[in-house]
Each structure stands twice: as structure tokens, then as C-alpha cells.
XYZ file of C-alpha atoms in Angstrom:
717
model
C 55.276 -35.579 -54.346
C 56.570 -37.647 -51.445
C 60.005 -39.109 -52.074
C 60.545 -42.866 -51.826
C 61.844 -44.016 -48.465
C 65.066 -45.225 -50.007
C 65.878 -41.798 -51.445
C 65.548 -40.001 -48.123
C 68.843 -38.566 -46.845
C 69.830 -39.013 -43.219
C 68.037 -36.486 -41.005
C 65.205 -35.790 -43.454
C 61.824 -34.973 -41.885
C 60.197 -38.368 -42.318
C 58.222 -39.212 -39.189
C 56.311 -42.483 -38.972
C 53.662 -44.080 -36.754
C 51.265 -47.015 -36.883
C 47.670 -46.088 -37.689
C 44.585 -48.257 -38.406
C 43.823 -48.761 -42.062
C 40.623 -47.265 -43.404
C 37.772 -49.606 -44.305
C 38.264 -49.109 -48.026
C 40.577 -51.571 -49.744
C 41.606 -49.050 -52.374
C 44.174 -46.291 -52.092
C 42.439 -42.898 -52.050
C 43.098 -39.190 -51.560
C 41.028 -37.565 -48.810
C 39.831 -33.973 -49.374
C 39.895 -31.645 -46.383
C 37.751 -28.539 -45.966
C 39.126 -25.592 -47.932
C 40.940 -23.038 -45.800
C 40.883 -19.261 -46.013
C 42.135 -17.411 -49.111
C 45.841 -17.599 -49.921
C 46.104 -13.819 -49.947
C 44.057 -10.866 -48.901
C 43.099 -10.231 -52.482
C 41.629 -13.476 -53.791
C 40.501 -17.024 -52.969
C 42.772 -20.062 -53.413
C 42.263 -22.216 -56.522
C 39.546 -24.794 -55.967
C 40.849 -28.207 -55.001
C 44.112 -27.096 -53.435
C 44.635 -27.915 -49.745
C 46.665 -25.818 -47.398
C 48.505 -26.001 -44.124
C 48.679 -22.509 -42.641
C 51.920 -21.497 -40.950
C 52.051 -18.174 -39.152
C 55.250 -16.679 -37.800
C 55.154 -14.306 -34.807
C 58.641 -12.839 -34.945
C 58.484 -10.730 -31.776
C 57.315 -13.687 -29.690
C 59.622 -16.172 -31.467
C 56.642 -18.472 -31.959
C 54.911 -20.201 -34.883
C 51.475 -21.744 -35.307
C 50.814 -24.601 -37.707
C 47.195 -25.299 -38.633
C 46.650 -28.666 -40.352
C 43.196 -29.811 -41.603
C 42.248 -33.291 -40.334
C 40.508 -36.083 -42.218
C 37.304 -35.664 -40.202
C 36.892 -32.022 -41.242
C 38.403 -30.563 -38.066
C 41.842 -29.029 -37.813
C 44.847 -29.328 -35.512
C 46.778 -26.206 -34.533
C 50.273 -26.569 -33.121
C 51.801 -23.683 -31.139
C 55.575 -24.118 -31.117
C 58.814 -22.241 -30.440
C 60.419 -20.951 -33.612
C 63.745 -22.531 -32.566
C 62.281 -26.023 -32.130
C 63.147 -28.762 -34.703
C 60.207 -29.552 -36.973
C 60.503 -33.320 -36.345
C 59.408 -32.747 -32.737
C 56.229 -31.027 -33.895
C 55.567 -33.748 -36.482
C 55.795 -36.397 -33.759
C 53.155 -34.496 -31.806
C 50.985 -34.355 -34.917
C 51.284 -38.119 -35.366
C 50.145 -38.681 -31.784
C 47.026 -36.692 -32.582
C 46.414 -38.767 -35.706
C 46.883 -42.001 -33.759
C 44.649 -41.004 -30.837
C 41.937 -43.599 -30.195
C 43.234 -45.920 -32.954
C 44.793 -49.357 -32.869
C 48.236 -49.765 -34.366
C 47.904 -50.942 -37.974
C 50.050 -49.585 -40.791
C 52.693 -46.915 -40.985
C 51.984 -43.170 -41.260
C 54.567 -40.678 -42.414
C 54.708 -36.906 -42.319
C 57.115 -35.266 -44.756
C 57.976 -31.696 -45.685
C 59.461 -30.915 -49.103
C 60.753 -27.699 -50.574
C 61.469 -27.416 -54.303
C 61.091 -31.201 -54.593
C 63.704 -31.976 -51.929
C 62.980 -33.074 -48.356
C 63.572 -30.684 -45.469
C 65.707 -32.117 -42.681
C 63.857 -32.921 -39.462
C 66.529 -31.079 -37.502
C 65.645 -27.805 -39.242
C 63.952 -25.290 -36.958
C 60.546 -23.843 -37.672
C 62.198 -20.517 -38.427
C 64.283 -22.234 -41.134
C 61.995 -24.922 -42.506
C 58.801 -23.262 -43.655
C 58.491 -21.379 -46.926
C 55.644 -20.404 -49.215
C 54.756 -23.186 -51.641
C 56.455 -26.013 -49.748
C 54.517 -29.301 -49.540
C 53.496 -31.125 -46.357
C 52.360 -34.725 -46.948
C 50.594 -37.108 -44.553
C 50.607 -40.718 -45.851
C 49.200 -43.750 -44.024
C 49.670 -46.101 -47.051
C 45.942 -46.084 -47.816
C 45.331 -42.328 -47.759
C 47.776 -39.643 -48.771
C 47.057 -35.944 -48.347
C 49.396 -33.298 -49.692
C 49.086 -29.713 -48.482
C 50.633 -26.602 -49.952
C 52.283 -24.534 -47.235
C 50.757 -21.087 -46.958
C 52.932 -18.678 -45.017
C 51.460 -15.860 -42.967
C 48.112 -15.926 -44.767
C 45.824 -12.990 -43.925
C 43.129 -13.797 -41.408
C 40.534 -11.957 -39.369
C 38.170 -12.891 -36.584
C 35.204 -10.887 -37.878
C 34.115 -7.659 -39.542
C 31.602 -4.864 -39.023
C 30.493 -1.478 -40.307
C 28.606 1.576 -39.089
C 25.149 0.061 -38.829
C 23.229 3.071 -40.124
C 23.191 3.120 -43.921
C 22.028 6.316 -45.640
C 22.040 7.223 -49.316
C 25.050 9.396 -50.122
C 26.927 8.823 -46.866
C 30.114 6.708 -47.022
C 30.272 3.554 -44.911
C 33.605 1.983 -43.888
C 34.176 -1.700 -43.189
C 36.297 -2.692 -40.198
C 38.145 -5.970 -39.704
C 38.487 -7.346 -36.194
C 41.432 -9.488 -35.181
C 43.180 -8.847 -38.509
C 46.554 -10.583 -38.817
C 49.318 -10.485 -41.431
C 47.484 -7.888 -43.458
C 46.478 -4.213 -43.417
C 42.919 -2.981 -43.779
C 43.651 -1.432 -47.153
C 44.927 -4.775 -48.478
C 41.699 -6.633 -47.735
C 39.441 -7.365 -50.707
C 36.130 -6.030 -49.370
C 32.949 -6.795 -51.297
C 29.653 -4.968 -50.714
C 26.210 -6.414 -51.436
C 22.691 -4.963 -51.592
C 19.978 -7.601 -51.260
C 22.530 -10.236 -52.249
C 23.832 -8.505 -55.394
C 27.363 -7.140 -55.437
C 27.357 -3.342 -55.635
C 30.877 -2.287 -54.731
C 34.411 -3.119 -53.660
C 36.897 -1.493 -51.328
C 36.855 -0.654 -47.661
C 34.510 2.329 -48.048
C 31.216 2.168 -49.920
C 28.694 4.981 -50.435
C 25.100 3.746 -50.818
C 23.377 5.055 -53.939
C 19.739 5.884 -54.586
C 19.417 2.458 -56.223
C 20.276 0.909 -52.814
C 17.405 2.681 -51.051
C 15.210 0.186 -49.226
C 17.713 -2.649 -49.654
C 19.735 -4.394 -46.982
C 23.503 -4.104 -47.245
C 26.181 -6.638 -46.380
C 29.974 -6.564 -46.560
C 32.355 -9.495 -46.588
C 36.025 -10.418 -46.889
C 38.260 -13.326 -45.903
C 35.251 -15.589 -45.355
C 33.748 -13.170 -42.819
C 30.460 -11.331 -43.395
C 28.595 -8.470 -41.719
C 24.930 -7.848 -42.481
C 23.284 -4.527 -41.685
C 20.365 -4.558 -39.272
C 18.191 -2.119 -41.215
C 17.719 -1.286 -44.881
C 19.300 1.726 -46.562
C 17.383 4.902 -45.733
C 17.648 8.601 -46.533
C 18.666 11.366 -44.149
C 15.301 13.055 -44.585
C 16.586 16.458 -43.452
C 17.518 19.509 -45.490
C 21.045 20.409 -44.335
C 21.603 23.122 -46.923
C 21.935 25.899 -44.358
C 24.405 23.923 -42.245
C 26.508 22.987 -45.286
C 26.392 26.223 -47.286
C 28.609 28.059 -44.819
C 31.284 25.357 -45.043
C 31.931 25.404 -48.774
C 34.994 27.339 -49.967
C 34.286 30.477 -51.921
C 35.017 30.398 -55.640
C 36.909 33.686 -55.242
C 39.017 32.450 -52.330
C 42.173 30.502 -53.069
C 44.194 30.756 -49.885
C 47.390 28.888 -49.088
C 45.691 26.858 -46.361
C 42.121 26.138 -45.365
C 41.973 25.138 -41.681
C 39.077 23.644 -39.711
C 38.683 23.180 -35.962
C 35.656 21.189 -34.815
C 34.455 19.850 -31.468
C 32.387 16.889 -32.695
C 30.650 16.056 -29.360
C 31.895 12.742 -27.986
C 29.337 9.976 -27.654
C 31.146 9.050 -24.425
C 29.084 11.788 -22.741
C 25.713 10.744 -24.186
C 24.530 9.769 -20.705
C 24.532 13.480 -19.776
C 22.563 14.750 -22.768
C 19.170 14.312 -21.147
C 20.241 17.078 -18.772
C 22.417 19.143 -21.107
C 20.281 18.861 -24.254
C 16.750 17.888 -23.176
C 15.485 19.214 -26.522
C 17.702 16.841 -28.582
C 15.611 13.976 -29.942
C 17.089 10.574 -29.079
C 16.664 9.322 -32.663
C 18.770 12.234 -33.938
C 21.361 11.642 -31.218
C 22.190 8.128 -32.467
C 25.946 8.227 -32.825
C 26.105 6.342 -36.144
C 23.792 8.917 -37.730
C 25.305 11.962 -36.060
C 28.951 11.290 -36.876
C 28.150 10.677 -40.532
C 26.893 14.275 -40.614
C 30.122 15.400 -38.974
C 32.067 13.693 -41.758
C 29.838 15.368 -44.330
C 30.764 18.728 -42.784
C 34.465 17.916 -43.013
C 34.369 16.681 -46.600
C 32.174 19.554 -47.771
C 34.611 22.099 -46.329
C 37.555 20.800 -48.401
C 39.830 21.811 -45.523
C 43.579 21.189 -45.823
C 43.983 20.882 -42.043
C 41.273 19.299 -39.888
C 41.627 19.475 -36.091
C 38.976 17.562 -34.157
C 38.183 17.481 -30.441
C 36.000 15.094 -28.433
C 36.679 12.217 -30.815
C 35.644 8.825 -29.452
C 38.518 6.359 -29.817
C 36.186 3.695 -31.223
C 34.856 5.934 -33.982
C 38.241 7.424 -34.763
C 39.361 3.923 -35.767
C 36.167 2.665 -37.387
C 34.753 5.803 -39.020
C 36.922 8.923 -39.175
C 40.199 7.340 -40.302
C 38.832 5.017 -43.022
C 36.447 7.590 -44.524
C 38.872 10.522 -44.480
C 41.870 8.525 -45.718
C 39.683 7.222 -48.543
C 39.025 10.874 -49.421
C 42.638 11.988 -49.613
C 43.703 12.697 -46.025
C 46.474 11.364 -43.816
C 45.759 10.894 -40.122
C 47.711 11.578 -36.963
C 47.480 9.249 -34.012
C 44.461 9.639 -31.772
C 45.522 11.320 -28.523
C 43.180 10.460 -25.682
C 42.560 12.173 -22.387
C 44.434 10.696 -19.460
C 41.268 9.564 -17.652
C 38.990 6.596 -18.236
C 36.782 8.353 -20.808
C 37.974 7.254 -24.258
C 37.717 10.553 -26.104
C 40.429 12.863 -27.302
C 41.917 14.847 -30.177
C 42.822 13.893 -33.745
C 44.086 15.709 -36.833
C 43.919 15.040 -40.560
C 45.927 16.616 -43.383
C 45.027 16.760 -47.076
C 47.489 14.876 -49.266
C 46.924 17.489 -51.968
C 48.854 19.948 -49.760
C 51.058 17.778 -47.547
C 53.366 14.874 -48.356
C 53.664 13.297 -44.933
C 53.457 13.685 -41.173
C 57.084 14.009 -40.091
C 56.680 14.024 -36.315
C 54.001 13.891 -33.622
C 53.942 14.687 -29.918
C 51.294 14.307 -27.218
C 51.110 16.710 -24.262
C 49.480 16.240 -20.869
C 48.283 19.688 -19.888
C 48.239 18.664 -16.236
C 52.044 18.637 -16.139
C 53.428 22.171 -15.973
C 56.986 22.448 -17.270
C 58.075 25.793 -15.787
C 59.943 25.263 -12.489
C 58.777 28.509 -10.894
C 55.145 27.642 -11.629
C 55.592 24.113 -10.278
C 56.960 25.484 -6.978
C 54.064 27.948 -6.788
C 51.475 25.218 -7.404
C 53.055 23.059 -4.680
C 52.630 25.822 -2.095
C 50.068 25.134 0.646
C 48.073 28.223 -0.345
C 47.434 26.621 -3.754
C 46.310 23.220 -2.499
C 43.012 23.416 -4.436
C 44.877 24.292 -7.643
C 47.277 21.375 -7.158
C 44.363 19.013 -6.499
C 42.565 20.177 -9.647
C 45.663 19.649 -11.805
C 45.864 16.075 -10.525
C 42.226 15.444 -11.413
C 41.786 17.027 -14.837
C 42.595 15.002 -17.948
C 43.203 17.689 -20.591
C 45.652 16.949 -23.392
C 47.034 18.490 -26.552
C 48.737 17.138 -29.661
C 51.360 18.538 -32.011
C 52.241 17.487 -35.547
C 54.888 18.562 -38.029
C 53.871 18.044 -41.663
C 55.883 18.386 -44.859
C 54.397 20.824 -47.363
C 54.143 19.253 -50.819
C 54.797 22.417 -52.867
C 57.807 23.783 -50.976
C 59.186 20.823 -49.050
C 59.163 22.981 -45.916
C 57.410 22.198 -42.652
C 54.217 23.396 -41.031
C 53.521 22.739 -37.343
C 49.960 22.346 -36.103
C 48.641 21.934 -32.563
C 45.242 20.802 -31.366
C 43.734 20.897 -27.869
C 40.606 20.913 -25.732
C 41.084 22.917 -22.547
C 39.340 22.164 -19.244
C 35.652 23.027 -19.426
C 34.545 24.123 -15.952
C 33.381 27.781 -16.041
C 34.902 28.460 -12.616
C 38.360 27.146 -13.572
C 39.457 30.088 -15.704
C 42.910 30.142 -14.040
C 43.474 26.511 -15.061
C 42.757 27.347 -18.700
C 45.311 30.171 -18.586
C 47.931 27.772 -17.211
C 47.015 25.148 -19.827
C 47.213 27.677 -22.662
C 50.620 28.817 -21.406
C 51.909 25.241 -21.312
C 50.426 24.500 -24.758
C 51.931 27.557 -26.472
C 55.301 27.075 -24.765
C 55.558 23.435 -25.815
C 54.239 24.175 -29.318
C 56.767 26.982 -29.854
C 59.648 24.689 -28.893
C 58.237 21.946 -31.129
C 57.925 24.289 -34.139
C 61.506 25.556 -33.772
C 60.762 28.643 -35.863
C 58.536 27.004 -38.496
C 55.051 28.428 -39.158
C 52.720 27.490 -36.312
C 48.952 26.951 -36.160
C 47.115 26.148 -32.904
C 43.521 24.898 -33.097
C 40.992 23.790 -30.560
C 38.166 24.268 -28.140
C 39.716 26.703 -25.642
C 36.539 26.942 -23.545
C 37.006 30.678 -23.275
C 35.160 33.673 -24.679
C 36.998 36.743 -26.026
C 36.683 38.570 -22.681
C 38.031 35.622 -20.666
C 41.592 35.537 -19.365
C 42.722 32.618 -21.520
C 41.720 34.369 -24.753
C 43.073 37.746 -23.629
C 46.357 36.019 -22.785
C 46.619 34.497 -26.274
C 45.510 37.706 -27.993
C 47.731 40.152 -26.092
C 50.594 37.752 -25.537
C 50.593 38.205 -21.764
C 48.454 38.273 -18.645
C 49.140 40.089 -15.384
C 49.245 38.445 -11.961
C 46.602 40.989 -10.914
C 44.147 39.856 -13.601
C 40.692 39.208 -12.142
C 40.592 35.685 -13.624
C 43.328 34.616 -11.216
C 41.197 35.737 -8.287
C 38.019 34.190 -9.722
C 39.906 30.987 -10.486
C 41.251 30.771 -6.952
C 37.648 30.247 -5.819
C 37.449 27.008 -7.806
C 37.439 23.819 -5.775
C 37.413 20.362 -7.367
C 33.980 18.918 -6.676
C 32.865 22.148 -5.035
C 29.813 22.429 -7.277
C 29.221 18.716 -7.819
C 25.487 18.079 -8.036
C 26.034 14.486 -6.916
C 27.929 15.555 -3.794
C 25.254 18.159 -3.064
C 22.569 15.485 -3.366
C 24.415 13.148 -0.990
C 24.805 15.981 1.516
C 21.008 16.103 1.865
C 21.209 12.887 3.887
C 22.892 14.883 6.668
C 19.590 16.703 7.259
C 17.489 14.907 9.837
C 13.852 14.251 9.028
C 12.872 16.505 11.945
C 14.660 19.436 10.241
C 17.872 19.404 12.247
C 20.676 20.521 9.956
C 18.418 22.246 7.418
C 19.343 25.775 8.510
C 23.090 25.546 8.003
C 23.885 28.695 6.052
C 24.779 32.129 7.334
C 22.328 34.520 5.711
C 23.631 37.736 7.308
C 26.449 38.069 4.753
C 29.047 39.699 6.933
C 32.037 41.326 5.246
C 34.001 38.819 3.161
C 37.737 39.292 3.513
C 39.414 36.132 2.223
C 39.330 33.552 -0.517
C 37.781 30.805 1.601
C 34.709 32.874 2.515
C 34.430 34.146 -1.034
C 34.591 30.582 -2.400
C 31.681 29.493 -0.191
C 29.537 32.369 -1.480
C 30.472 31.628 -5.103
C 29.520 27.969 -4.771
C 26.149 28.889 -3.251
C 25.442 31.238 -6.140
C 26.320 28.536 -8.662
C 24.012 26.012 -6.980
C 21.140 28.491 -7.046
C 21.704 29.194 -10.745
C 21.790 25.474 -11.561
C 18.563 24.893 -9.653
C 16.842 27.752 -11.465
C 17.967 26.371 -14.824
C 16.611 22.919 -14.022
C 13.255 24.382 -12.970
C 13.013 26.525 -16.104
C 10.268 25.105 -18.326
C 12.115 25.765 -21.595
C 15.616 24.568 -20.764
C 15.210 22.524 -17.625
C 15.652 18.780 -17.265
C 12.741 16.475 -16.568
C 12.479 14.344 -13.463
C 14.089 10.989 -14.302
C 13.016 8.985 -11.267
C 9.857 7.115 -10.343
C 9.203 9.317 -7.327
C 6.399 11.849 -7.780
C 6.749 15.435 -6.577
C 3.748 15.714 -4.279
C 2.810 17.575 -1.119
C 4.588 15.078 1.093
C 3.995 15.667 4.777
C 7.776 15.493 5.256
C 9.599 17.104 2.328
C 12.993 16.159 3.782
C 12.126 12.452 3.797
C 10.616 12.800 0.321
C 13.686 14.446 -1.239
C 15.885 11.665 0.127
C 13.769 9.172 -1.799
C 14.543 11.091 -4.966
C 18.263 11.092 -4.189
C 18.185 7.326 -3.640
C 16.800 7.044 -7.192
C 19.844 8.906 -8.555
C 18.304 12.368 -8.729
C 20.359 15.555 -8.426
C 19.595 19.234 -8.703
C 20.588 19.028 -12.385
C 18.143 16.342 -13.471
C 15.226 16.409 -11.026
C 12.739 19.206 -10.382
C 12.088 18.016 -6.842
C 15.754 18.080 -5.747
C 16.301 21.412 -7.527
C 13.296 22.981 -5.789
C 14.317 21.625 -2.377
C 17.895 22.919 -2.772
C 16.790 26.328 -4.020
C 14.327 26.693 -1.138
C 17.058 25.837 1.354
C 19.515 28.333 -0.142
C 16.799 31.018 -0.170
C 15.758 30.584 3.472
C 12.386 29.002 2.641
C 10.793 26.098 4.485
C 11.490 22.583 3.145
C 9.445 21.669 0.082
C 9.611 20.010 -3.333
C 8.031 22.744 -5.459
C 8.414 26.477 -6.074
C 5.500 28.844 -6.700
C 5.699 32.395 -8.043
C 6.129 33.962 -4.603
C 8.879 31.476 -3.756
C 10.766 32.468 -6.905
C 10.595 36.129 -5.907
C 12.154 35.318 -2.534
C 14.804 33.136 -4.254
C 15.765 35.951 -6.629
C 16.080 38.332 -3.688
C 18.322 35.852 -1.842
C 20.447 35.365 -4.936
C 20.840 39.142 -5.274
C 22.016 39.364 -1.664
C 24.576 36.606 -2.263
C 25.719 38.238 -5.493
C 26.130 41.616 -3.789
C 28.183 40.119 -0.970
C 30.198 38.146 -3.481
C 30.976 41.257 -5.558
C 32.072 43.189 -2.465
C 34.254 40.308 -1.335
C 35.718 39.893 -4.788
C 36.654 43.571 -4.915
C 38.389 43.317 -1.546
C 40.376 40.185 -2.429
C 41.243 41.596 -5.879
C 42.595 44.788 -4.320
C 44.909 42.744 -2.109
C 46.127 40.729 -5.101
C 46.666 43.878 -7.205
C 48.750 45.471 -4.465
C 50.848 42.350 -4.151
C 51.343 42.065 -7.925
C 52.379 45.726 -8.251
C 55.223 45.157 -5.825
C 56.961 42.735 -8.187
C 58.509 43.544 -11.582
C 58.184 40.430 -13.808
C 61.524 39.468 -15.314
C 60.638 36.107 -16.871
C 57.935 34.488 -18.999
C 56.310 33.044 -15.865
C 56.390 34.884 -12.530
C 53.914 33.630 -9.891
C 52.678 36.214 -7.370
C 50.029 35.595 -4.716
C 47.109 33.700 -6.245
C 48.163 34.586 -9.808
C 51.112 34.731 -12.161
C 52.465 37.070 -14.777
C 52.719 35.019 -17.987
C 53.966 35.796 -21.493
C 53.425 33.691 -24.614
C 56.562 32.241 -26.156
C 55.494 33.444 -29.609
C 53.053 36.137 -30.829
C 49.769 34.682 -32.123
C 46.554 36.040 -33.634
C 43.075 34.586 -34.051
C 42.782 33.850 -37.776
C 38.995 33.686 -37.515
C 38.705 36.875 -35.500
C 36.210 36.712 -32.651
C 32.913 35.216 -33.730
C 29.701 35.990 -31.867
C 29.364 32.308 -30.958
C 30.592 28.831 -31.846
C 28.695 26.948 -29.110
C 24.916 27.409 -28.871
C 23.096 25.291 -26.271
C 20.276 25.677 -23.801
C 21.516 28.148 -21.213
C 24.778 29.175 -22.916
C 25.804 30.951 -26.108
C 29.426 31.892 -26.707
C 32.576 31.657 -28.817
C 34.845 28.872 -27.550
C 36.630 27.570 -30.689
C 39.630 29.258 -32.335
C 42.423 28.920 -34.870
C 45.557 30.769 -33.722
C 48.388 31.445 -36.182
C 51.931 32.707 -35.681
C 51.779 36.444 -36.363
C 55.002 36.603 -38.360
C 53.996 33.835 -40.776
C 50.308 34.171 -41.653
C 47.650 36.608 -42.798
C 43.938 35.869 -42.543
C 41.983 35.688 -45.804
C 38.453 34.615 -44.835
C 36.335 32.951 -42.132
C 33.262 30.786 -42.594
C 30.136 32.774 -41.646
C 27.763 31.877 -38.852
C 24.720 29.822 -39.896
C 21.301 31.385 -40.224
C 19.681 31.528 -36.795
C 16.415 30.082 -38.084
C 18.200 26.749 -38.659
C 19.935 26.911 -35.293
C 16.729 27.634 -33.385
C 14.480 25.313 -35.381
C 14.747 22.758 -32.579
C 15.561 25.111 -29.663
C 19.378 25.016 -29.914
C 22.328 22.801 -30.859
C 22.670 19.927 -31.483
C 19.637 19.307 -33.674
C 18.555 17.631 -36.917
C 20.839 19.779 -39.091
C 23.762 20.294 -36.718
C 25.287 17.105 -35.249
C 27.271 18.799 -32.473
C 26.722 21.514 -29.890
C 29.625 23.318 -31.592
C 29.811 24.514 -35.178
C 33.025 23.923 -37.147
C 35.175 27.035 -37.470
C 36.945 27.300 -40.841
C 39.539 29.907 -41.748
C 41.468 30.605 -44.946
C 45.000 31.901 -44.384
C 47.971 32.874 -46.514
C 51.654 32.561 -45.741
C 53.209 36.024 -45.698
C 56.766 34.777 -46.257
């Protein structure tokens, strides 16, 4: 209640102004629109009016939201150190705006029945349950003060509801509250069916439209609840833990295929139906894989930042996992790595660290990279965006620590030397981070068992004379860019000048520069052949038609102007392959043309092999003249490297983990410290009939181009 004027002490927060009297002759209490709930858990009692005060401690600011008599509201943004009487005077000016002076209006603030002094600052004056009263003699409105009430700007969910697949709700612009504290309510055709942030549609929800709401915000699904409609038994059977296996840890590594690259799938996965590729559907299958595996450690690569926050974290934490931070690549593409740990095995995440694999820590390697002879290597390291993450977790049973790393190494097949350097940096940093504790390193290493990066991790060292250093030295950033190759076609004049630009005599190759040019030509020819292949190749995406144009050079430029490259257009691929093979300009290839192209490719490959042998011999001689005396000793175009800690592949060496059109190979691994772990079991490969049902991966059963690799390991100590 407002105190009588006579009982007000000096300095109390009574602020007055003259306002017009309302038309009614009788004293009345005006009812303002009801504000948002007083807490995240429930609505305010009906009939109570609130003024919302929010304190932003870091900014030293407060906001005061007061409902007005006309149904609107006035929000004051003030410094926390400002006296409240100054803000009340501003409020009175708003109340008096457009009115003639008639009557006295007061604004008072009371706490525990006693007035709060007007000289009190906002930081001091406001408390939960205080009463703010506005009285103009004819109308008196009393508001309960609500301090830091939860509020959000809107909410959403994964707009693809399927029976049996959990859906998380996400609050946008949430303030003064955590997601888990929000009282979410789920509805199916208007009837409440569940509570909590995550809801799993049941068979009774089939055909109904879902909605979720909280804090006066509501999200309605676009389509009704459906069913997956696909038998995933073969994809899921391999993931389930064996009844006979009870290992200390069950570890999963999984490249989940980032939706950030969906614009490339028409070329990479032309067989993948667009309806199946819908990210909301696909990632729910990924989560099903994770939950079905019952893994204790889950290491994910190619995780979109958006879906890490709105799908992976809420669903997995609701199912008993704790999450690390998302660690994104250093470029503009918002995808990266994330890890999750089962609370049944681990108490907490004690420490995390993110690593940029473009920054090499070893001083000798940094000096070597900066040398003029390694300019292409230095340029590539500046361009690539590879990262890794490390986490130390506390084991629930023993109270000891386990250290886990997760990475996705650079993908380009010609950059094998970069992957060796990245693996060396990753293992070195991870070993220092673990400080002797058991260590597990997961990820997509983009290397097969015979590649240098995997041999380095398996054997614990790699020689400076290793052939992957020589092959890697041929890599040039953008050297095999299909877009750059397409733009280069504009340098050919319509009369044919500039078309015959390649030396086809294949003289003896004696250095890296000549060898690099041959390697890039061979790669372009292979890419063109893949595009033209009827089974795997991409379809022409432009409006230009591949016809017998009188001037093929002018015609191919029209394709390029439409965005075509040798990777996504048959016409550009045929033109490029004809040029590389010494054929006349044209936009198609017949059987005889392909014979000539294969012969030209064989000539290039033969010259390339001879040149590679010559350059490798020079590098081997140089490497043999130096005795390595450190963990990293650069020599010539390579370096002798040793791992900081012995590791072994807990899953062995599978036949494949990535199965796409044009490539099949094992790229995903779980490495464990040799002195701490013994391998118990590895999830088997899926039946090939399911893999090939729709040409390759991804498909209706398998949501990614990679399969998850799951290993069961025991601690030996």
C-alpha cells in the first residue's frame, strides 16, 4: 500500500506531477495487460500486475518495464548507479505527455512496507516483491516488482517430426534463465502430450501436428508427424554392444557430414536423393546411431555449429551425456569438432583445449616451412582451416583422468605431407596435454593404412626420404581447382589461339616444378573422366545444351559463364579432356576419343613415374646424409618425425570407413596410448547389400558418407 504523504520521510521516492483526471468521477483501479511468467517454471497468479526490472551486471545497466494504462508499456534503460528518483521523473513525463495539467500523480517504491529513498541507486533499490505504485488520485495501480524474470524472444525445434526420434526445443534470445530451467510444453493437435526440452513423438502422434511453447512463445511444426519409412536394421545392428562384451570404455568416432557442404553434393553424391539429404531428417539418424551404440566417448567431426547447439547438445545431454565446447574450423564455414562423454562413466570435463593445426609449434619445422623452397607448403598452411580439440575428463569409478583428442585432418588427396605435419602437431600437443594420463585420439585422418600419415602414427616415426614427402611437395594450393581451370578457358581465343599450350613430348622430368605440372594434368584428366562416367558422373547444371556448335571454344565459354566446371558439367569436362589429350576442340567424347585420352593419360603417368623416381632418389640421398637427433629434423622436401608417445589403432585397419562414388577407403581411426590400453572389439562393417542399395553412401539407411567406427577397449593398468 502507498503510505500517506505525511508519513513519508525526507528523501523518500515520492515523485509527483500534474495529470488530467479521467472522465469517471469514481476512484478506480486500472488493470494492465498481464506480463510474462514470474519464473521459468510457472505463470504468475491471475490478477497480479508486475513491473519487470532486469539487471545487467557486466554492463552496469538496468531496464525497467512498466505497463501503461492504454495497454502499452514503457521501458527505461538506465545506469545502475543512477538514483531512482531521476528515472521516476522521466516516467512521469511519459505519463503526462499530451495531457493538460490537472491533478497530482505520484510514483512510489516500497519494500517490506517502507518507502525506498529516492536517492537510492537502481543497484540498491530494487528487490523481488517490492511494490511500485502509480497514483493520480483517481486511478491507482500497484505493481509487484519482478527481478530478472526469465524471458525469450522466440522458440523453435527441428521441423521434421518422426515417430520415435527425439525433438529438442530451442529458445532464442533467452535471458536470466538456462534452457533446462524453461518449462516446455508439447502439444499434438492442441492436446498436451509432453513436457521438457526434448520430446519423442509416439505412434499416437502419427499424422498430428506438433507445437511447443514456453514463456508465452510458441512454435508450430510445418508438417504433421510422419514415420521414417526405411528399415535401418542393417545400419543399426553393427552399432549395438555385444552382450558378451563389457569393456572399460566404448569409444565412437564419426564424421557426420556437415550440411555446410550440401551445395557440393550434386557433384559428390549425384545418387543421393534430395529428400533423403534434408538435414533435419539426416541428423536425426546420426543421433539414432550414437544413442544405439551406447558409447562412453563420442567424437564427432563435421558438426555444423547450428545443429550442435539446437540438436546434438540437447538430445545427447537429455540422454545422459556431457558436452565439450564446439570447436570450429578457422575459416568461414561453420563446421567443426565436438565430443560427448557418458555421465555413467565420467563425472565431469576438467579441462578443454582447442588447437589450430595450421600453427606448427616445433621451431626447426617452422624455419624449414619459411624457407623459399617450401613457399607452396607455407601458402597451404596459411589457407587450410584444420583444427583439433582436447579434453580431460574425470573417471567416475576411479577419480583418475582420461584425455581424449578429436580432429579432422586436411582432405586434399595430394596434400599427404600436410596431414603428416598435422598429425605430428596433434600428437605432440595431445601428449603434453595428457601429462602421462591415458590418451585416446579420434578422428577423420583422411589417410588410408598405406598413407604416410597412418604409417607415421602406426610406426611412431616417418623418414625424411618417405615418398609421401616427395608426392606432397607437388601439391599447390589451388593447383587443381576446377573453378580456376574453368576461368583459364577464357584465355583461349575463339580462333583457337592458346588452345595448344601443353608440351606433349614429355621430356625427362628432373625437378619438382616440372613434376608438379605433370601431376596436376593427370588429376584434371581423372576428374574429367569421372564427370563423364555415366554411373558416377555429375549432370550438366546449366541451361546451355551440349550440341555440335560450330565453334566449341565459344560454346564452352558460355557454359563457364553459367557456373559450369569440369566437375559438374559434361561439356566442360569433355572440352578439358580433349585439350589435355591433344584432340581438336569439342564438347563431347566418343569411344575413339576415349581411347586416345587413355593413351595420353598413360603417357603422362609414365613420365610422372619416371620423374617421381628421379626426384625421390635425390631426396633419399639427401636424407641419408643426415642422422636425425631430434623428434623433428627437416631435410630437403621432407622431415624425419617421431611421435611423442607410442600409439596403436584400437580398431585395427578396416577395409573401409568411407564409401562414395569414385572412392572407397579407411579414413577414420581411434588411436590409444600403447602402454595404457588393450583392444577388446571393433564394430563390424555393414552388409554391402545395404551400402550399395542406392549406389553408395550416403543413402536412405546411412546418413553420412562415413560410417561410425566403434571400438571397445580395456585399461591394462
